[in-house]
Amino acid sequence: MKEDILRQIGTIARAFDSIANIEFKEMQLNRGQYLYLVRIKENPGIISDHLAGMLNVDRTTAARSIKKLAQNQLIKKENDHENKKIKHLFVTELGKKLAERIEKENAYSNEIVLTGLDQKQRRELAALLQKVEQNASVNWRLVKNGENREY
């Protein structure tokens, strides 16, 4: 039987994305916006293009989520000192509180999915998934930039 790692990763990702969308609904966060909020908290002053690249989404998708977060006063934009077209992103106090709750949920979910794995297995899995993520990101960038993959 051929391994279908992407199917398993997709099932896991969809399950926890659905859980997060339900649990974070009262926060006025939907469809992955919690990812943006946490990444901005982790990278104060990040610009939207770098954030989009970090999350493997296009600029338009990132711009919509950033706009919604700003409208909900969870993040603020500050002009760059050199180039006024560049906006740096920062979480607000309200955004920080929500991001901390999201990080707590993420830690809890990580513990849930790793139940039954010892520390060595957890480290091995983390290293393997980091490589898988890196490979996926490289392919995403190639296709995004117009390359065709040979099947």
PDB file of C-alpha atoms in Angstrom:
ATOM      1  CA  MET A   1       0.000   0.000   0.000  1.00  0.00           C
ATOM      2  CA  LYS A   2       1.305   3.400  -0.980  1.00  0.00           C
ATOM      3  CA  GLU A   3       1.679   5.954   1.799  1.00  0.00           C
ATOM      4  CA  ASP A   4      -0.503   9.050   1.506  1.00  0.00           C
ATOM      5  CA  ILE A   5       1.113  11.414   3.968  1.00  0.00           C
ATOM      6  CA  LEU A   6      -0.600  14.479   2.516  1.00  0.00           C
ATOM      7  CA  ARG A   7      -4.028  12.960   3.132  1.00  0.00           C
ATOM      8  CA  GLN A   8      -3.140  12.315   6.768  1.00  0.00           C
ATOM      9  CA  ILE A   9      -1.639  15.773   7.240  1.00  0.00           C
ATOM     10  CA  GLY A  10      -4.708  17.294   5.574  1.00  0.00           C
ATOM     11  CA  THR A  11      -7.089  15.372   7.831  1.00  0.00           C
ATOM     12  CA  ILE A  12      -5.197  16.495  10.926  1.00  0.00           C
ATOM     13  CA  ALA A  13      -5.004  20.107   9.728  1.00  0.00           C
ATOM     14  CA  ARG A  14      -8.716  20.270   8.817  1.00  0.00           C
ATOM     15  CA  ALA A  15      -9.744  18.763  12.164  1.00  0.00           C
ATOM     16  CA  PHE A  16      -7.817  21.309  14.191  1.00  0.00           C
ATOM     17  CA  ASP A  17      -8.704  24.175  11.846  1.00  0.00           C
ATOM     18  CA  SER A  18     -12.375  23.324  12.404  1.00  0.00           C
ATOM     19  CA  ILE A  19     -11.873  23.136  16.163  1.00  0.00           C
ATOM     20  CA  ALA A  20     -10.093  26.512  16.156  1.00  0.00           C
ATOM     21  CA  ASN A  21     -12.777  28.138  14.004  1.00  0.00           C
ATOM     22  CA  ILE A  22     -15.430  26.975  16.496  1.00  0.00           C
ATOM     23  CA  GLU A  23     -13.451  27.868  19.609  1.00  0.00           C
ATOM     24  CA  PHE A  24     -12.315  31.263  18.331  1.00  0.00           C
ATOM     25  CA  LYS A  25     -15.627  32.320  16.791  1.00  0.00           C
ATOM     26  CA  GLU A  26     -16.535  34.557  19.755  1.00  0.00           C
ATOM     27  CA  MET A  27     -13.209  36.336  19.223  1.00  0.00           C
ATOM     28  CA  GLN A  28     -14.436  37.486  15.818  1.00  0.00           C
ATOM     29  CA  LEU A  29     -11.664  35.483  14.193  1.00  0.00           C
ATOM     30  CA  ASN A  30     -12.491  33.216  11.321  1.00  0.00           C
ATOM     31  CA  ARG A  31     -10.860  30.997   8.736  1.00  0.00           C
ATOM     32  CA  GLY A  32      -7.292  31.048   9.876  1.00  0.00           C
ATOM     33  CA  GLN A  33      -7.064  34.680  10.978  1.00  0.00           C
ATOM     34  CA  TYR A  34      -5.768  33.416  14.305  1.00  0.00           C
ATOM     35  CA  LEU A  35      -2.627  32.267  12.455  1.00  0.00           C
ATOM     36  CA  TYR A  36      -1.973  35.809  11.243  1.00  0.00           C
ATOM     37  CA  LEU A  37      -2.513  37.269  14.704  1.00  0.00           C
ATOM     38  CA  VAL A  38      -0.060  34.889  16.372  1.00  0.00           C
ATOM     39  CA  ARG A  39       2.593  35.331  13.673  1.00  0.00           C
ATOM     40  CA  ILE A  40       2.360  39.126  13.978  1.00  0.00           C
ATOM     41  CA  LYS A  41       2.742  38.804  17.760  1.00  0.00           C
ATOM     42  CA  GLU A  42       5.789  36.566  17.258  1.00  0.00           C
ATOM     43  CA  ASN A  43       7.268  38.961  14.662  1.00  0.00           C
ATOM     44  CA  PRO A  44       6.470  42.539  15.747  1.00  0.00           C
ATOM     45  CA  GLY A  45       6.869  44.974  12.863  1.00  0.00           C
ATOM     46  CA  ILE A  46       6.580  42.332  10.150  1.00  0.00           C
ATOM     47  CA  ILE A  47       5.324  43.570   6.788  1.00  0.00           C
ATOM     48  CA  SER A  48       2.413  41.927   5.002  1.00  0.00           C
ATOM     49  CA  ASP A  49       4.517  40.444   2.168  1.00  0.00           C
ATOM     50  CA  HIS A  50       6.763  38.636   4.643  1.00  0.00           C
ATOM     51  CA  LEU A  51       3.744  37.455   6.607  1.00  0.00           C
ATOM     52  CA  ALA A  52       2.115  36.106   3.430  1.00  0.00           C
ATOM     53  CA  GLY A  53       5.305  34.217   2.576  1.00  0.00           C
ATOM     54  CA  MET A  54       5.547  32.811   6.087  1.00  0.00           C
ATOM     55  CA  LEU A  55       1.988  31.456   5.843  1.00  0.00           C
ATOM     56  CA  ASN A  56       2.274  30.361   2.195  1.00  0.00           C
ATOM     57  CA  VAL A  57      -0.630  32.513   1.034  1.00  0.00           C
ATOM     58  CA  ASP A  58      -0.863  35.114  -1.704  1.00  0.00           C
ATOM     59  CA  ARG A  59      -0.778  38.848  -1.010  1.00  0.00           C
ATOM     60  CA  THR A  60      -4.511  39.314  -1.589  1.00  0.00           C
ATOM     61  CA  THR A  61      -5.447  36.634   0.924  1.00  0.00           C
ATOM     62  CA  ALA A  62      -3.069  38.121   3.473  1.00  0.00           C
ATOM     63  CA  ALA A  63      -4.366  41.646   2.832  1.00  0.00           C
ATOM     64  CA  ARG A  64      -7.983  40.581   3.511  1.00  0.00           C
ATOM     65  CA  SER A  65      -7.081  38.940   6.812  1.00  0.00           C
ATOM     66  CA  ILE A  66      -4.854  41.827   7.882  1.00  0.00           C
ATOM     67  CA  LYS A  67      -7.632  44.323   7.067  1.00  0.00           C
ATOM     68  CA  LYS A  68     -10.132  42.343   9.163  1.00  0.00           C
ATOM     69  CA  LEU A  69      -7.703  42.114  12.099  1.00  0.00           C
ATOM     70  CA  ALA A  70      -7.117  45.866  11.929  1.00  0.00           C
ATOM     71  CA  GLN A  71     -10.866  46.585  11.735  1.00  0.00           C
ATOM     72  CA  ASN A  72     -11.359  44.470  14.869  1.00  0.00           C
ATOM     73  CA  GLN A  73      -8.567  46.458  16.556  1.00  0.00           C
ATOM     74  CA  LEU A  74      -6.447  43.346  17.071  1.00  0.00           C
ATOM     75  CA  ILE A  75      -3.495  44.718  15.118  1.00  0.00           C
ATOM     76  CA  LYS A  76      -2.257  48.152  14.118  1.00  0.00           C
ATOM     77  CA  LYS A  77      -0.268  49.320  11.115  1.00  0.00           C
ATOM     78  CA  GLU A  78       2.608  51.747  11.396  1.00  0.00           C
ATOM     79  CA  ASN A  79       4.328  53.539   8.527  1.00  0.00           C
ATOM     80  CA  ASP A  80       7.934  52.703   7.743  1.00  0.00           C
ATOM     81  CA  HIS A  81      10.295  55.582   8.475  1.00  0.00           C
ATOM     82  CA  GLU A  82      11.983  55.330   5.060  1.00  0.00           C
ATOM     83  CA  ASN A  83       9.191  54.193   2.721  1.00  0.00           C
ATOM     84  CA  LYS A  84       5.636  55.368   3.460  1.00  0.00           C
ATOM     85  CA  LYS A  85       4.174  52.597   1.266  1.00  0.00           C
ATOM     86  CA  ILE A  86       5.460  49.978   3.698  1.00  0.00           C
ATOM     87  CA  LYS A  87       3.308  49.270   6.741  1.00  0.00           C
ATOM     88  CA  HIS A  88       4.680  47.421   9.755  1.00  0.00           C
ATOM     89  CA  LEU A  89       2.224  45.259  11.681  1.00  0.00           C
ATOM     90  CA  PHE A  90       1.933  45.056  15.458  1.00  0.00           C
ATOM     91  CA  VAL A  91      -0.615  43.474  17.785  1.00  0.00           C
ATOM     92  CA  THR A  92      -2.671  45.731  20.024  1.00  0.00           C
ATOM     93  CA  GLU A  93      -3.238  44.968  23.715  1.00  0.00           C
ATOM     94  CA  LEU A  94      -6.511  43.254  22.801  1.00  0.00           C
ATOM     95  CA  GLY A  95      -4.718  41.333  20.050  1.00  0.00           C
ATOM     96  CA  LYS A  96      -1.997  40.286  22.468  1.00  0.00           C
ATOM     97  CA  LYS A  97      -4.544  38.838  24.902  1.00  0.00           C
ATOM     98  CA  LEU A  98      -6.254  36.886  22.132  1.00  0.00           C
ATOM     99  CA  ALA A  99      -2.928  35.693  20.712  1.00  0.00           C
ATOM    100  CA  GLU A 100      -1.930  34.399  24.132  1.00  0.00           C
ATOM    101  CA  ARG A 101      -5.183  32.447  24.363  1.00  0.00           C
ATOM    102  CA  ILE A 102      -4.588  31.049  20.876  1.00  0.00           C
ATOM    103  CA  GLU A 103      -1.044  30.026  21.827  1.00  0.00           C
ATOM    104  CA  LYS A 104      -2.426  28.275  24.899  1.00  0.00           C
ATOM    105  CA  GLU A 105      -4.937  26.382  22.729  1.00  0.00           C
ATOM    106  CA  ASN A 106      -2.151  25.469  20.312  1.00  0.00           C
ATOM    107  CA  ALA A 107      -0.001  24.051  23.110  1.00  0.00           C
ATOM    108  CA  TYR A 108      -2.982  22.048  24.359  1.00  0.00           C
ATOM    109  CA  SER A 109      -3.759  20.716  20.857  1.00  0.00           C
ATOM    110  CA  ASN A 110      -0.109  19.777  20.346  1.00  0.00           C
ATOM    111  CA  GLU A 111      -0.217  17.754  23.562  1.00  0.00           C
ATOM    112  CA  ILE A 112      -3.429  16.032  22.457  1.00  0.00           C
ATOM    113  CA  VAL A 113      -2.058  14.936  19.072  1.00  0.00           C
ATOM    114  CA  LEU A 114       1.254  13.796  20.561  1.00  0.00           C
ATOM    115  CA  THR A 115      -0.355  11.636  23.247  1.00  0.00           C
ATOM    116  CA  GLY A 116       1.374   8.261  23.368  1.00  0.00           C
ATOM    117  CA  LEU A 117       4.639   9.473  21.825  1.00  0.00           C
ATOM    118  CA  ASP A 118       7.760   9.613  23.977  1.00  0.00           C
ATOM    119  CA  GLN A 119      10.180  12.574  23.839  1.00  0.00           C
ATOM    120  CA  LYS A 120      12.439  10.937  21.263  1.00  0.00           C
ATOM    121  CA  GLN A 121       9.485  10.199  18.959  1.00  0.00           C
ATOM    122  CA  ARG A 122       8.229  13.755  19.380  1.00  0.00           C
ATOM    123  CA  ARG A 123      11.619  15.204  18.400  1.00  0.00           C
ATOM    124  CA  GLU A 124      11.880  12.853  15.405  1.00  0.00           C
ATOM    125  CA  LEU A 125       8.368  13.701  14.247  1.00  0.00           C
ATOM    126  CA  ALA A 126       9.053  17.431  14.622  1.00  0.00           C
ATOM    127  CA  ALA A 127      12.246  17.145  12.556  1.00  0.00           C
ATOM    128  CA  LEU A 128      10.520  15.107   9.844  1.00  0.00           C
ATOM    129  CA  LEU A 129       7.573  17.476   9.645  1.00  0.00           C
ATOM    130  CA  GLN A 130       9.923  20.453   9.458  1.00  0.00           C
ATOM    131  CA  LYS A 131      11.509  18.892   6.365  1.00  0.00           C
ATOM    132  CA  VAL A 132       8.084  18.107   4.859  1.00  0.00           C
ATOM    133  CA  GLU A 133       6.980  21.702   5.503  1.00  0.00           C
ATOM    134  CA  GLN A 134      10.168  23.020   3.901  1.00  0.00           C
ATOM    135  CA  ASN A 135       9.614  20.854   0.799  1.00  0.00           C
ATOM    136  CA  ALA A 136       5.991  21.983   0.536  1.00  0.00           C
ATOM    137  CA  SER A 137       6.983  25.651   0.851  1.00  0.00           C
ATOM    138  CA  VAL A 138       9.583  25.344  -1.890  1.00  0.00           C
ATOM    139  CA  ASN A 139       7.004  23.792  -4.227  1.00  0.00           C
ATOM    140  CA  TRP A 140       4.384  26.393  -3.307  1.00  0.00           C
ATOM    141  CA  ARG A 141       6.791  29.204  -4.205  1.00  0.00           C
ATOM    142  CA  LEU A 142       7.738  27.565  -7.500  1.00  0.00           C
ATOM    143  CA  VAL A 143       4.127  27.131  -8.601  1.00  0.00           C
ATOM    144  CA  LYS A 144       3.180  30.595  -7.305  1.00  0.00           C
ATOM    145  CA  ASN A 145       5.929  32.039  -9.485  1.00  0.00           C
ATOM    146  CA  GLY A 146       4.650  30.300 -12.617  1.00  0.00           C
ATOM    147  CA  GLU A 147       6.703  27.105 -12.668  1.00  0.00           C
ATOM    148  CA  ASN A 148       5.098  23.871 -13.838  1.00  0.00           C
ATOM    149  CA  ARG A 149       5.721  20.684 -11.933  1.00  0.00           C
ATOM    150  CA  GLU A 150       6.300  17.477 -13.901  1.00  0.00           C
ATOM    151  CA  TYR A 151       4.121  14.651 -12.571  1.00  0.00           C
TER     152      TYR A 151
END
